[in-house]
Amino acid sequence: MDCSSGLYFNAETSECDFKENVLSCRNPFDCANRKNGAYADGCSTVFWYCSEGSVSLSRCPRGTYFDVELLKCDYKEAVPACGGVRSSSSQSSRLAADASPGMPKQDRVFQTTATADSSKGQDTIECGQDGIIAMGDCSDKFWMCSNGIAVKESCPKNLFFNVKTKECDYPENIE
């Protein structure tokens, strides 16, 4: 497929797209000498997650962009790097620089043995490994575990946590 000047073929969407949205056009990201956590470059739908020197590329759900300050995906109008203004509803707790991203679409790199401790309710969990833990089958909430610390997160408005894919998604995509 031939793309117009300044656009590149995106194999994931089978469409022409801007270079920053085409994974094969991106420079490899190096996690050496970086803290565990999420990293992004400006207004982007993709971000990198470093864990113990290893890197994984993650993509926000369609229509959302990565907010590097809050470490989560949100709608473009709420992400300052995209020219948006963060609303008070998207001001969830700020995470430390080494916390995990708020709602990644992972390339299935996070497999965790951590489970919610039902005796403690939904307010606390014990993290065995870094990863994402669902709070239920039909919820917009989930836990992010990083370095043994659990942080409760929420999906953007109108999205729910998909237990199967471990990402925030539209209800019609969740089985």
mmCIF file of C-alpha atoms in Angstrom, residues 11-172:
data_model
loop_
_atom_site.group_PDB
_atom_site.id
_atom_site.type_symbol
_atom_site.label_atom_id
_atom_site.label_comp_id
_atom_site.label_asym_id
_atom_site.label_seq_id
_atom_site.Cartn_x
_atom_site.Cartn_y
_atom_site.Cartn_z
ATOM 1 C CA ALA A 11 0.323 -3.096 9.901
ATOM 2 C CA GLU A 12 -1.806 -3.191 13.060
ATOM 3 C CA THR A 13 -4.589 -1.081 11.543
ATOM 4 C CA SER A 14 -3.866 -1.773 7.843
ATOM 5 C CA GLU A 15 -4.035 1.985 7.245
ATOM 6 C CA CYS A 16 -1.651 4.846 6.610
ATOM 7 C CA ASP A 17 -0.775 6.622 9.834
ATOM 8 C CA PHE A 18 1.610 9.107 11.419
ATOM 9 C CA LYS A 19 5.105 7.759 12.094
ATOM 10 C CA GLU A 20 4.724 8.003 15.890
ATOM 11 C CA ASN A 21 1.747 5.608 15.749
ATOM 12 C CA VAL A 22 3.531 2.942 13.687
ATOM 13 C CA LEU A 23 5.345 0.547 15.999
ATOM 14 C CA SER A 24 7.838 -0.611 13.376
ATOM 15 C CA CYS A 25 8.993 3.014 12.862
ATOM 16 C CA ARG A 26 9.841 3.574 16.501
ATOM 17 C CA ASN A 27 13.395 3.461 17.759
ATOM 18 C CA PRO A 28 14.073 0.657 20.225
ATOM 19 C CA PHE A 29 13.574 1.816 23.798
ATOM 20 C CA ASP A 30 16.380 1.046 26.219
ATOM 21 C CA CYS A 31 15.484 0.305 29.840
ATOM 22 C CA ALA A 32 19.091 -0.005 30.973
ATOM 23 C CA ASN A 33 19.710 2.346 33.904
ATOM 24 C CA ARG A 34 16.005 3.281 34.154
ATOM 25 C CA LYS A 35 13.704 2.755 37.117
ATOM 26 C CA ASN A 36 10.816 0.319 36.779
ATOM 27 C CA GLY A 37 7.841 2.158 35.342
ATOM 28 C CA ALA A 38 6.159 3.602 32.277
ATOM 29 C CA TYR A 39 7.739 5.974 29.774
ATOM 30 C CA ALA A 40 6.214 7.849 26.829
ATOM 31 C CA ASP A 41 7.249 10.473 24.324
ATOM 32 C CA GLY A 42 4.805 13.384 24.138
ATOM 33 C CA CYS A 43 1.249 12.902 22.894
ATOM 34 C CA SER A 44 1.223 9.200 22.144
ATOM 35 C CA THR A 45 -1.020 6.164 22.141
ATOM 36 C CA VAL A 46 1.957 3.931 22.922
ATOM 37 C CA PHE A 47 4.342 3.780 25.853
ATOM 38 C CA TRP A 48 7.115 1.561 27.153
ATOM 39 C CA TYR A 49 7.136 -0.260 30.465
ATOM 40 C CA CYS A 50 10.475 -1.050 32.071
ATOM 41 C CA SER A 51 10.720 -3.865 34.589
ATOM 42 C CA GLU A 52 14.101 -4.957 35.924
ATOM 43 C CA GLY A 53 15.852 -3.758 32.748
ATOM 44 C CA SER A 54 13.423 -5.473 30.352
ATOM 45 C CA VAL A 55 11.165 -3.426 28.097
ATOM 46 C CA SER A 56 7.666 -4.070 26.779
ATOM 47 C CA LEU A 57 5.793 -1.861 24.366
ATOM 48 C CA SER A 58 2.214 -1.114 25.336
ATOM 49 C CA ARG A 59 -0.638 0.587 23.530
ATOM 50 C CA CYS A 60 -3.548 2.497 24.997
ATOM 51 C CA PRO A 61 -7.059 1.398 24.014
ATOM 52 C CA ARG A 62 -8.305 2.943 20.768
ATOM 53 C CA GLY A 63 -9.158 6.614 21.206
ATOM 54 C CA THR A 64 -7.018 7.123 24.314
ATOM 55 C CA TYR A 65 -3.527 8.539 24.857
ATOM 56 C CA PHE A 66 -0.904 7.955 27.527
ATOM 57 C CA ASP A 67 -0.710 10.572 30.299
ATOM 58 C CA VAL A 68 2.901 10.332 31.448
ATOM 59 C CA GLU A 69 2.193 12.335 34.619
ATOM 60 C CA LEU A 70 -0.683 10.161 35.865
ATOM 61 C CA LEU A 71 0.767 7.021 34.246
ATOM 62 C CA LYS A 72 -2.495 5.999 32.618
ATOM 63 C CA CYS A 73 -4.364 6.217 29.341
ATOM 64 C CA ASP A 74 -7.093 8.807 28.973
ATOM 65 C CA TYR A 75 -9.001 10.650 26.289
ATOM 66 C CA LYS A 76 -6.933 13.154 24.276
ATOM 67 C CA GLU A 77 -8.798 16.178 25.638
ATOM 68 C CA ALA A 78 -7.698 15.209 29.175
ATOM 69 C CA VAL A 79 -3.988 14.618 28.393
ATOM 70 C CA PRO A 80 -1.832 17.781 28.729
ATOM 71 C CA ALA A 81 0.871 16.462 26.351
ATOM 72 C CA CYS A 82 -1.831 16.345 23.651
ATOM 73 C CA GLY A 83 -2.956 19.907 24.350
ATOM 74 C CA GLY A 84 -5.765 18.700 26.593
ATOM 75 C CA VAL A 85 -6.756 19.876 30.046
ATOM 76 C CA ARG A 86 -6.882 17.365 32.867
ATOM 77 C CA SER A 87 -10.318 17.432 34.475
ATOM 78 C CA SER A 88 -10.864 16.910 38.179
ATOM 79 C CA SER A 89 -12.428 13.514 37.412
ATOM 80 C CA SER A 90 -9.186 12.322 35.806
ATOM 81 C CA GLN A 91 -7.148 13.484 38.790
ATOM 82 C CA SER A 92 -6.861 10.044 40.280
ATOM 83 C CA SER A 93 -4.067 9.556 42.738
ATOM 84 C CA ARG A 94 -0.699 10.538 41.325
ATOM 85 C CA LEU A 95 1.651 7.624 41.158
ATOM 86 C CA ALA A 96 5.314 7.591 41.983
ATOM 87 C CA ALA A 97 7.750 7.591 39.081
ATOM 88 C CA ASP A 98 8.364 3.882 39.501
ATOM 89 C CA ALA A 99 4.713 2.864 39.596
ATOM 90 C CA SER A 100 3.104 0.831 36.860
ATOM 91 C CA PRO A 101 0.985 2.409 34.129
ATOM 92 C CA GLY A 102 -2.681 2.931 34.850
ATOM 93 C CA MET A 103 -4.308 1.104 31.996
ATOM 94 C CA PRO A 104 -2.061 -0.415 29.429
ATOM 95 C CA LYS A 105 -2.943 -2.647 26.572
ATOM 96 C CA GLN A 106 -0.060 -4.987 27.135
ATOM 97 C CA ASP A 107 1.506 -7.316 24.635
ATOM 98 C CA ARG A 108 0.616 -10.043 27.158
ATOM 99 C CA VAL A 109 3.835 -9.529 29.085
ATOM 100 C CA PHE A 110 2.343 -9.236 32.548
ATOM 101 C CA GLN A 111 1.406 -12.555 34.003
ATOM 102 C CA THR A 112 0.946 -12.283 37.728
ATOM 103 C CA THR A 113 0.334 -14.697 40.546
ATOM 104 C CA ALA A 114 -0.958 -11.906 42.752
ATOM 105 C CA THR A 115 -4.538 -12.345 43.871
ATOM 106 C CA ALA A 116 -6.991 -10.196 45.747
ATOM 107 C CA ASP A 117 -7.255 -11.183 49.410
ATOM 108 C CA SER A 118 -11.005 -11.585 49.908
ATOM 109 C CA SER A 119 -10.664 -11.424 53.694
ATOM 110 C CA LYS A 120 -9.455 -7.842 53.356
ATOM 111 C CA GLY A 121 -12.147 -6.790 50.865
ATOM 112 C CA GLN A 122 -11.359 -4.717 47.795
ATOM 113 C CA ASP A 123 -9.338 -2.083 49.681
ATOM 114 C CA THR A 124 -6.054 -3.987 49.792
ATOM 115 C CA ILE A 125 -4.329 -6.829 47.995
ATOM 116 C CA GLU A 126 -0.989 -8.559 48.257
ATOM 117 C CA CYS A 127 1.274 -8.310 45.220
ATOM 118 C CA GLY A 128 3.434 -11.335 44.498
ATOM 119 C CA GLN A 129 4.744 -10.036 41.162
ATOM 120 C CA ASP A 130 4.427 -6.911 39.046
ATOM 121 C CA GLY A 131 1.240 -6.962 37.011
ATOM 122 C CA ILE A 132 -2.414 -6.109 36.636
ATOM 123 C CA ILE A 133 -5.161 -7.621 38.781
ATOM 124 C CA ALA A 134 -8.880 -7.316 38.048
ATOM 125 C CA MET A 135 -11.295 -6.210 40.766
ATOM 126 C CA GLY A 136 -14.177 -8.140 39.240
ATOM 127 C CA ASP A 137 -15.783 -9.271 36.009
ATOM 128 C CA CYS A 138 -17.728 -6.087 35.302
ATOM 129 C CA SER A 139 -15.770 -3.233 36.827
ATOM 130 C CA ASP A 140 -13.927 -0.136 35.722
ATOM 131 C CA LYS A 141 -11.441 -0.661 38.576
ATOM 132 C CA PHE A 142 -8.278 -2.770 38.768
ATOM 133 C CA TRP A 143 -5.023 -3.043 40.727
ATOM 134 C CA MET A 144 -1.537 -2.259 39.400
ATOM 135 C CA CYS A 145 1.248 -4.054 41.263
ATOM 136 C CA SER A 146 4.808 -2.760 41.063
ATOM 137 C CA ASN A 147 7.655 -3.658 43.395
ATOM 138 C CA GLY A 148 5.221 -5.178 45.902
ATOM 139 C CA ILE A 149 3.049 -2.040 46.039
ATOM 140 C CA ALA A 150 -0.583 -2.171 44.883
ATOM 141 C CA VAL A 151 -2.253 0.930 43.458
ATOM 142 C CA LYS A 152 -5.997 0.965 42.750
ATOM 143 C CA GLU A 153 -6.754 2.392 39.289
ATOM 144 C CA SER A 154 -9.831 3.229 37.228
ATOM 145 C CA CYS A 155 -10.521 3.073 33.526
ATOM 146 C CA PRO A 156 -11.531 6.275 31.723
ATOM 147 C CA LYS A 157 -15.241 7.103 31.553
ATOM 148 C CA ASN A 158 -17.360 4.562 29.645
ATOM 149 C CA LEU A 159 -14.577 1.934 29.600
ATOM 150 C CA PHE A 160 -14.407 -1.224 31.712
ATOM 151 C CA PHE A 161 -11.555 -3.520 32.686
ATOM 152 C CA ASN A 162 -11.388 -6.564 30.418
ATOM 153 C CA VAL A 163 -10.219 -9.482 32.578
ATOM 154 C CA LYS A 164 -9.202 -11.536 29.542
ATOM 155 C CA THR A 165 -6.986 -8.930 27.851
ATOM 156 C CA LYS A 166 -6.016 -7.023 31.031
ATOM 157 C CA GLU A 167 -6.886 -3.673 29.464
ATOM 158 C CA CYS A 168 -9.623 -1.075 29.661
ATOM 159 C CA ASP A 169 -12.028 -1.575 26.815
ATOM 160 C CA TYR A 170 -15.484 -0.759 25.516
ATOM 161 C CA PRO A 171 -18.259 -2.941 27.010
ATOM 162 C CA GLU A 172 -19.146 -4.466 23.632
#
